[in-house]
Amino acid sequence: MPYILSDLSRTPFSGIAVNKKLLNICTKWIDEGNAVFYPPSDQCTVLNFTGNLGAATGIFYSTMFQLRKWEFNVKKAGETIEVSPVHQQYYQLTQKQKEDLESRIKKGLASASQSVADLELLEHDLRKYQDFIKYFGMEYNEESGSFENTKNNDEHTLKAIFIDQIDYHAGSTGQGAGRLSMSFMQQQNIMPTIVQNFLEMQSPEDTEKNSKLKDIPIVEKKLLEEKWKAYNTWKEIFIPEVKKRYVRIQGLVNSREKSVEEYKEWLKPVVARHKLIEEGFENPKVAGRYKTLFVNSIGQAISYNNMTVWAWKSFAPSELQKASGEIIAKARLNKLIDPYDKWTRDNIIFHPEHGIQATYPWVTKELVDQWVKEIKSEYLSSSNKLYYIFFVLSFDRTNIKFPTGSEIEDVDVGLNSNMMSQNILLAKLLEIKAQQAELERHINAMLGIQNDIGEFKTSEIKKPGLSESFDKFFNIELISLKRKGPYETDFEDRITKFYLKQMGGGWYATILKFIKDKVGFGEISS
């Protein structure tokens, strides 16, 4: 099941909430005083208007600007677009733009992938030369750009490298060990211990001083001394070369890392633009709706555009405005009416079945805590605003271009209001934060940037106590001595008469009248 506050839509004409679970559970929230949410069925309407090209766009923007003037917070919650290829002009402006962005993204990702492949090869070579640097008892200081001695050289490994990769080819005429190499002499049992003897040597004098080496044949001693000279000559030649190549490869690695990051930064706005152009058919529900839409015709030049907007504003009935509000303010200061309280966290935001993770599985508690701070700072800073009116406005615009060249626009403007307490508003606005973060995650996933996923633990739902089970079993209601929450609990008298009634006659009627006036409802055309 998705996040319980995700769907605030209504059924046409009746105005009843589509989200039945939310509609059923919100009465329990009100009875307990833990939260207030109610979608009045008589405060929902859809206005249809048909006009010339640009008329629907004018209605949308004039409504949005006016809501801001009325001090509403306004956020776009979603948008989809679908354009028939027959409508060439509009198709070029929208769908063709998305196709061009897709082409740019593919080319950019190909370049980024090649840079990543080159980077991995360079990093492999860098690790190889870094090992050589350690074997020689040095380390590279990036700040000073110089090599420093660590006095922890690995002479044994260097000898093994010399034997296997340098001396192995001495006297070689083809495949296999060279006839003058120590490996060949050991394999052919000419000098079976020469490799071990060379590894034990610390200096040429060891052939006379070392108890294990002084008794070996003179021929082997002379050969060991010659191999020791060759070994030191190789080190003298190899050390400067290793340093030079290490510095060069390190520079190339840094350059490639920078180019990969630059590719990703260049592509971020392109991917973001592509994601924001969301086609209607990408959503199965929207695609099914378009299939049965009466104006839809494959042979006609038609475009569809749907936008959903949230607008909310603090709200208090006139009766409460007469009081000084000292009690509410004092409770707020004492953190008694915190919108992010334990009940809201356990029963809404972090609920294991219908919490925010049900829709956004990647959300962590740390993320939610951060978003809550931002929402409180931006939208819930007032100390005495406990209740809000929350509007969901939908604009379904259809553009039709006739074969004659003339165009019309038809728009369905949906308006429905909801009453909610501050904690419900907080939980609802988390969706905006999640949508913004999801866009960033989508961009990162496209570009191969790892998204950090923290641990998310949902709170355990408290099991019903003995008294609750007893009441349920005998189907009786006992007077509960449990303290109710801080919000309104009297739905029949206070919420309906003082809140919902003033909402309907106040902002709902005002916004509805504004849209009707812009459309020209009731005017007689001359």
XYZ file of C-alpha atoms in Angstrom:
526
model
C 0.000 0.000 0.000
C 1.340 3.474 -0.865
C 1.880 6.331 1.562
C -1.479 6.944 3.205
C -1.440 10.690 2.454
C -0.422 10.336 -1.207
C -3.884 10.206 -2.750
C -6.188 13.123 -1.876
C -8.274 12.842 -5.039
C -12.085 12.768 -5.095
C -14.644 10.860 -7.096
C -16.369 12.980 -9.773
C -19.671 14.639 -8.861
C -20.000 13.052 -5.397
C -16.793 14.609 -4.050
C -16.087 11.602 -1.788
C -12.411 10.832 -1.198
C -11.020 8.015 -3.338
C -8.621 6.978 -0.569
C -11.085 4.978 1.543
C -8.503 3.903 4.102
C -7.556 7.499 4.819
C -11.224 8.504 4.956
C -11.985 5.771 7.490
C -8.943 6.240 9.698
C -9.114 10.047 9.865
C -12.251 9.867 12.055
C -10.274 7.821 14.569
C -7.492 10.406 14.535
C -10.019 13.144 15.280
C -11.723 11.166 18.065
C -8.362 10.629 19.774
C -7.307 14.248 19.291
C -4.005 13.203 17.732
C -4.599 14.736 14.311
C -7.234 16.427 12.198
C -7.818 15.602 8.571
C -11.093 15.780 6.715
C -12.012 16.186 3.024
C -15.504 17.752 2.904
C -17.423 16.253 -0.003
C -19.306 19.507 -0.659
C -16.055 21.419 -1.227
C -15.026 19.702 -4.424
C -15.851 20.736 -7.960
C -14.645 20.537 -11.554
C -15.092 23.465 -13.933
C -14.925 22.919 -17.683
C -14.053 25.683 -20.084
C -13.403 25.726 -23.834
C -11.703 28.684 -25.436
C -9.160 29.861 -27.961
C -5.512 28.874 -27.959
C -3.804 30.091 -24.773
C -6.996 30.574 -22.768
C -6.351 27.597 -20.476
C -2.757 28.687 -19.926
C -3.992 32.127 -18.922
C -6.395 30.633 -16.381
C -3.648 28.497 -14.867
C -1.073 31.242 -14.400
C -3.528 33.887 -13.262
C -4.821 31.473 -10.603
C -1.303 30.606 -9.446
C -0.235 34.243 -9.200
C -3.409 35.192 -7.359
C -2.927 32.392 -4.822
C 0.528 33.773 -4.062
C -0.968 37.244 -3.592
C -3.401 35.724 -1.085
C -0.341 34.401 0.808
C -0.903 30.768 -0.077
C 2.054 28.430 -0.295
C 1.953 26.944 -3.798
C 3.818 23.875 -5.055
C 3.439 21.853 -8.233
C 2.955 18.215 -7.247
C 3.036 16.614 -10.682
C 2.748 17.093 -14.426
C 2.358 14.871 -17.471
C 2.175 15.635 -21.171
C 1.191 13.635 -24.220
C 1.278 14.944 -27.776
C -0.022 13.278 -30.922
C 2.648 13.117 -33.684
C 0.014 14.560 -36.029
C 0.356 17.855 -34.144
C 3.747 18.574 -35.718
C 4.330 22.076 -34.358
C 3.609 21.182 -30.740
C 5.287 17.790 -31.085
C 8.518 19.485 -32.119
C 8.358 21.757 -29.071
C 7.735 18.972 -26.556
C 8.254 15.333 -27.527
C 10.964 16.092 -30.072
C 12.769 18.089 -27.401
C 12.702 15.012 -25.170
C 14.071 12.841 -27.975
C 16.906 15.325 -28.548
C 17.679 15.245 -24.836
C 17.761 11.438 -24.942
C 20.276 11.593 -27.787
C 22.459 14.039 -25.849
C 22.268 11.844 -22.762
C 23.306 8.735 -24.719
C 26.294 10.502 -26.261
C 27.281 11.999 -22.936
C 27.001 8.655 -21.143
C 29.088 6.999 -23.878
C 31.821 9.600 -23.402
C 31.604 9.249 -19.631
C 31.780 5.442 -19.911
C 34.898 5.661 -22.075
C 36.482 8.025 -19.567
C 35.644 5.605 -16.759
C 37.198 2.709 -18.724
C 40.364 4.746 -19.315
C 40.407 5.730 -15.657
C 40.214 2.104 -14.523
C 43.154 1.146 -16.753
C 45.195 4.055 -15.449
C 44.322 3.210 -11.846
C 45.468 -0.365 -12.465
C 48.834 0.895 -13.735
C 49.041 3.365 -10.865
C 48.541 0.605 -8.290
C 51.235 -1.422 -10.006
C 53.793 1.388 -9.821
C 52.644 2.279 -6.329
C 53.676 -1.220 -5.278
C 57.096 -0.684 -6.826
C 57.429 2.591 -4.905
C 56.698 0.735 -1.649
C 59.173 -2.035 -2.521
C 61.880 0.602 -2.877
C 60.995 2.006 0.557
C 59.467 5.272 -0.643
C 56.124 7.036 -0.645
C 54.818 9.912 -2.717
C 53.862 13.164 -0.997
C 51.161 14.776 -3.158
C 51.384 18.115 -1.354
C 55.104 18.595 -1.984
C 55.171 16.532 -5.180
C 58.251 14.621 -4.032
C 59.201 11.128 -2.903
C 60.155 10.450 0.701
C 62.102 7.499 2.073
C 60.280 5.283 4.563
C 63.200 2.878 5.212
C 60.806 -0.030 4.818
C 62.052 -1.363 1.503
C 61.143 -4.908 0.513
C 64.415 -6.250 -0.847
C 63.164 -9.828 -1.033
C 60.291 -8.877 -3.367
C 62.594 -6.782 -5.544
C 64.939 -9.753 -5.927
C 62.022 -11.979 -6.863
C 60.912 -9.455 -9.507
C 64.457 -9.296 -10.859
C 64.662 -13.098 -11.080
C 61.231 -13.612 -12.664
C 61.029 -10.634 -15.014
C 64.583 -9.414 -15.752
C 67.136 -12.179 -15.321
C 64.665 -14.769 -16.636
C 65.324 -13.555 -20.195
C 69.157 -13.570 -19.947
C 70.473 -15.510 -22.933
C 66.978 -16.192 -24.192
C 66.516 -17.164 -27.831
C 62.781 -17.735 -27.729
C 60.217 -19.014 -25.304
C 61.148 -20.146 -21.823
C 63.942 -19.186 -19.480
C 67.193 -17.911 -20.997
C 70.218 -20.228 -20.880
C 72.154 -17.707 -18.796
C 69.350 -17.095 -16.283
C 69.271 -18.366 -12.724
C 65.854 -19.884 -13.356
C 67.214 -22.017 -16.236
C 70.144 -23.249 -14.170
C 67.836 -24.210 -11.330
C 65.339 -25.941 -13.634
C 68.078 -27.880 -15.438
C 69.643 -28.836 -12.091
C 72.901 -27.196 -13.132
C 72.926 -25.080 -9.993
C 69.836 -26.267 -8.082
C 70.200 -23.805 -5.192
C 71.276 -20.677 -7.059
C 67.884 -18.904 -6.783
C 67.666 -19.533 -3.043
C 71.273 -18.479 -2.581
C 70.664 -15.226 -4.469
C 67.637 -14.427 -2.323
C 69.752 -14.892 0.835
C 72.504 -12.559 -0.354
C 72.743 -9.091 1.189
C 76.009 -8.088 -0.513
C 78.689 -9.646 -2.797
C 80.830 -10.369 0.280
C 78.227 -12.867 1.491
C 79.683 -15.459 -0.882
C 82.701 -15.607 1.441
C 81.215 -14.613 4.804
C 77.795 -16.268 4.831
C 77.974 -19.729 6.377
C 75.531 -21.134 3.807
C 77.188 -19.555 0.770
C 80.911 -19.861 1.434
C 80.965 -23.597 0.706
C 79.229 -23.460 -2.690
C 81.308 -24.009 -5.869
C 83.474 -21.125 -7.085
C 81.659 -21.026 -10.434
C 78.351 -20.435 -8.665
C 79.954 -17.778 -6.430
C 81.240 -15.880 -9.461
C 77.852 -16.127 -11.145
C 76.077 -14.866 -8.012
C 78.420 -11.890 -7.829
C 77.721 -11.050 -11.493
C 73.988 -11.394 -10.946
C 74.248 -9.119 -7.906
C 75.938 -6.433 -10.009
C 73.217 -6.771 -12.641
C 70.577 -6.557 -9.930
C 71.979 -3.276 -8.554
C 72.389 -1.849 -12.057
C 68.751 -2.692 -12.771
C 67.640 -0.925 -9.575
C 69.635 2.190 -10.459
C 67.964 2.342 -13.866
C 64.513 1.262 -12.684
C 64.039 3.587 -9.663
C 64.071 6.893 -11.631
C 61.856 5.320 -14.298
C 59.338 4.164 -11.686
C 59.235 7.626 -10.123
C 58.737 9.318 -13.478
C 55.998 6.940 -14.587
C 54.244 7.101 -11.223
C 54.059 10.909 -11.327
C 52.912 10.849 -14.947
C 50.188 8.237 -14.351
C 49.074 9.999 -11.175
C 48.553 13.152 -13.217
C 46.596 11.237 -15.848
C 44.431 9.624 -13.155
C 43.653 13.010 -11.624
C 42.837 14.366 -15.067
C 40.505 11.462 -15.875
C 38.788 11.675 -12.500
C 38.160 15.358 -13.114
C 36.847 14.700 -16.618
C 34.476 11.984 -15.349
C 33.104 14.342 -12.703
C 32.773 17.108 -15.292
C 30.872 14.795 -17.630
C 28.457 13.999 -14.814
C 28.002 17.660 -13.930
C 27.409 18.547 -17.579
C 24.803 15.814 -17.922
C 22.927 16.576 -14.703
C 20.816 19.452 -16.105
C 20.173 17.490 -19.311
C 18.937 14.440 -17.391
C 16.868 16.700 -15.128
C 15.164 18.335 -18.139
C 14.487 14.914 -19.627
C 12.970 13.634 -16.389
C 10.749 16.693 -16.010
C 9.182 16.082 -19.430
C 7.075 13.193 -18.185
C 4.934 11.533 -20.813
C 1.426 10.575 -19.834
C 1.789 7.041 -21.180
C 4.652 6.382 -18.743
C 2.012 6.080 -16.018
C -0.240 3.013 -16.562
C -3.237 4.725 -14.961
C -2.878 7.814 -17.127
C -2.320 5.676 -20.226
C -5.533 3.761 -19.552
C -7.412 7.031 -19.074
C -6.140 8.408 -22.382
C -7.166 5.227 -24.177
C -10.835 5.731 -23.266
C -10.837 9.537 -23.422
C -13.621 10.605 -25.755
C -11.604 13.328 -27.500
C -8.666 11.029 -28.177
C -8.212 10.274 -31.866
C -5.073 8.894 -33.452
C -5.716 10.765 -36.676
C -6.250 14.156 -35.037
C -3.685 16.701 -33.855
C -4.322 16.570 -30.118
C -2.183 17.220 -27.059
C -2.903 16.603 -23.381
C -1.334 18.297 -20.418
C -2.151 17.577 -16.782
C -0.833 19.597 -13.843
C -1.516 19.082 -10.150
C -0.864 21.917 -7.714
C -0.977 22.047 -3.920
C -1.900 25.301 -2.202
C -2.181 25.641 1.556
C -2.615 28.353 4.127
C -3.017 28.485 7.891
C -6.635 28.692 8.951
C -8.510 29.424 12.161
C -12.245 30.098 12.608
C -13.307 33.539 13.759
C -14.286 32.172 17.190
C -10.700 31.261 17.982
C -9.359 34.566 16.776
C -11.110 36.351 19.658
C -8.892 34.634 22.215
C -5.386 35.794 22.964
C -3.866 32.468 22.021
C -1.629 32.445 25.105
C -2.462 28.846 25.966
C -1.619 27.616 22.481
C 1.550 29.685 22.302
C 2.673 28.474 25.723
C 2.037 24.873 24.757
C 4.061 25.394 21.600
C 6.959 26.864 23.549
C 6.857 23.895 25.914
C 6.897 21.569 22.885
C 3.508 20.112 23.816
C 2.142 20.559 20.304
C 5.099 19.531 18.202
C 3.943 18.561 14.678
C 6.700 15.938 14.586
C 5.561 14.193 17.750
C 5.811 10.495 18.574
C 2.241 9.761 17.486
C 2.805 11.311 14.050
C 6.062 9.426 13.598
C 4.654 6.049 14.648
C 1.198 6.202 13.070
C 1.793 8.124 9.851
C 5.345 8.842 8.728
C 7.092 5.662 9.869
C 4.124 3.304 9.900
C 5.306 -0.092 8.559
C 2.299 -0.529 6.255
C 1.347 2.939 5.022
C 4.298 5.133 5.998
C 6.361 7.184 3.591
C 8.696 4.255 2.950
C 5.790 2.380 1.347
C 6.075 4.756 -1.626
C 9.724 5.782 -1.265
C 11.607 2.704 0.068
C 14.967 4.476 0.053
C 13.910 7.135 2.583
C 15.749 6.939 5.904
C 14.921 8.381 9.300
C 17.928 10.683 9.020
C 16.536 12.083 5.768
C 13.089 12.582 7.285
C 14.581 14.360 10.306
C 16.442 16.707 7.965
C 13.344 17.366 5.835
C 11.226 18.019 8.927
C 13.626 20.742 10.045
C 13.422 22.378 6.617
C 9.612 22.170 6.491
C 9.263 23.565 10.004
C 11.560 26.443 9.170
C 9.840 27.280 5.883
C 6.159 26.516 6.435
C 5.457 25.880 10.133
C 7.370 28.681 11.826
C 4.321 30.442 13.285
C 3.731 29.606 16.946
C -0.070 29.560 16.918
C -1.013 27.985 13.585
C -2.430 24.556 14.329
C -4.839 24.096 11.414
C -4.527 24.547 7.679
C -6.721 24.559 4.614
C -5.115 22.479 1.880
C -6.285 22.754 -1.738
C -5.536 20.288 -4.514
C -5.963 21.981 -7.896
C -5.811 19.997 -11.117
C -5.639 21.435 -14.620
C -6.399 18.948 -17.414
C -5.762 20.840 -20.630
C -6.572 19.458 -24.081
C -5.369 21.237 -27.209
C -7.052 20.358 -30.514
C -5.840 21.557 -33.897
C -8.393 21.187 -36.673
C -7.518 20.436 -40.306
C -8.540 24.005 -41.131
C -5.651 25.264 -38.989
C -7.730 26.707 -36.151
C -7.028 25.568 -32.583
C -9.041 25.399 -29.376
C -8.228 24.554 -25.779
C -10.473 22.670 -23.399
C -9.595 22.577 -19.712
C -11.012 20.833 -16.664
C -10.119 22.784 -13.527
C -10.513 20.636 -10.423
C -10.636 22.189 -6.969
C -10.999 20.303 -3.706
C -10.270 21.461 -0.186
C -9.040 19.566 2.851
C -8.793 20.550 6.476
C -5.693 19.286 8.252
C -3.786 19.876 11.439
C -0.159 20.921 11.375
C 1.197 17.392 11.857
C -0.792 16.079 8.877
C 0.455 18.985 6.765
C 4.009 18.205 7.833
C 3.579 14.552 6.856
C 2.022 15.558 3.525
C 4.789 18.015 2.653
C 7.342 15.251 3.127
C 6.157 14.042 -0.274
C 7.514 17.194 -1.907
C 10.903 16.629 -0.299
C 10.829 12.974 -1.350
C 9.975 13.908 -4.955
C 12.845 16.391 -5.073
C 15.253 13.828 -3.637
C 13.953 11.155 -6.020
C 14.806 13.344 -8.995
C 18.354 13.705 -7.671
C 18.566 9.930 -7.140
C 17.341 9.331 -10.696
C 20.042 11.623 -12.060
C 22.705 9.925 -9.940
C 21.537 6.471 -11.036
C 21.703 7.501 -14.696
C 25.233 8.827 -14.232
C 26.474 5.975 -12.065
C 26.812 8.007 -8.882
C 26.228 5.887 -5.797
C 23.285 6.857 -3.606
C 23.860 6.400 0.103
C 21.150 4.220 1.615
C 20.959 4.274 5.362
C 19.205 1.893 7.656
C 15.483 2.436 8.019
C 13.619 0.956 10.964
C 9.899 1.400 11.231
C 8.400 1.723 14.647
C 6.582 -1.227 16.060
C 2.829 -0.835 16.253
C 1.641 -1.127 19.790
C -0.522 -4.175 20.318
C -3.999 -3.629 21.751
C -4.126 -3.732 25.517
C -6.400 -5.822 27.704
C -9.111 -3.167 28.020
C -9.206 -2.582 24.272
C -9.488 -6.300 23.555
C -12.205 -6.611 26.206
C -14.245 -3.770 24.678
C -13.888 -5.197 21.200
C -14.873 -8.722 22.293
C -18.038 -7.667 24.131
C -18.849 -4.935 21.577
C -19.252 -2.255 24.260
C -17.792 1.200 24.701
C -16.348 2.196 28.056
C -15.445 5.694 29.113
C -11.732 5.988 28.482
C -9.612 7.779 31.007
C -6.788 8.069 28.517
C -5.771 11.653 27.834
C -6.687 12.812 24.339
C -4.316 14.532 21.943
C -3.866 18.307 21.567
C -6.126 18.818 18.538
C -9.872 19.287 18.061
C -11.980 16.210 18.862
C -15.558 17.479 18.467
C -16.272 16.724 14.844
C -20.059 17.142 14.821
C -20.181 20.584 16.425
C -16.847 22.365 16.327
C -15.103 20.997 13.223
C -18.162 20.998 10.973
C -19.678 24.281 12.174
C -16.637 26.393 12.978
C -14.025 25.031 10.558
C -15.544 23.303 7.529
C -18.399 25.772 7.224
C -16.068 28.778 7.218
C -13.707 26.997 4.820
C -16.514 26.498 2.316
C -17.825 30.034 2.600
C -14.341 31.495 2.802
C -11.338 30.512 0.718
C -13.028 27.707 -1.217
C -15.764 30.054 -2.448
C -13.242 32.842 -3.076
C -10.953 30.718 -5.257
C -13.901 29.183 -7.077
C -15.331 32.636 -7.828
C -11.953 33.874 -9.044
C -11.656 31.000 -11.532
C -15.250 31.477 -12.707
C -14.665 35.186 -13.223
C -11.528 34.483 -15.256
C -13.391 31.945 -17.344
C -16.360 34.272 -17.744
C -19.058 32.096 -16.215
C -22.402 33.891 -16.118
C -21.420 36.509 -18.665
C -23.619 36.993 -21.700
C -21.633 37.243 -24.883
C -22.709 39.956 -27.254
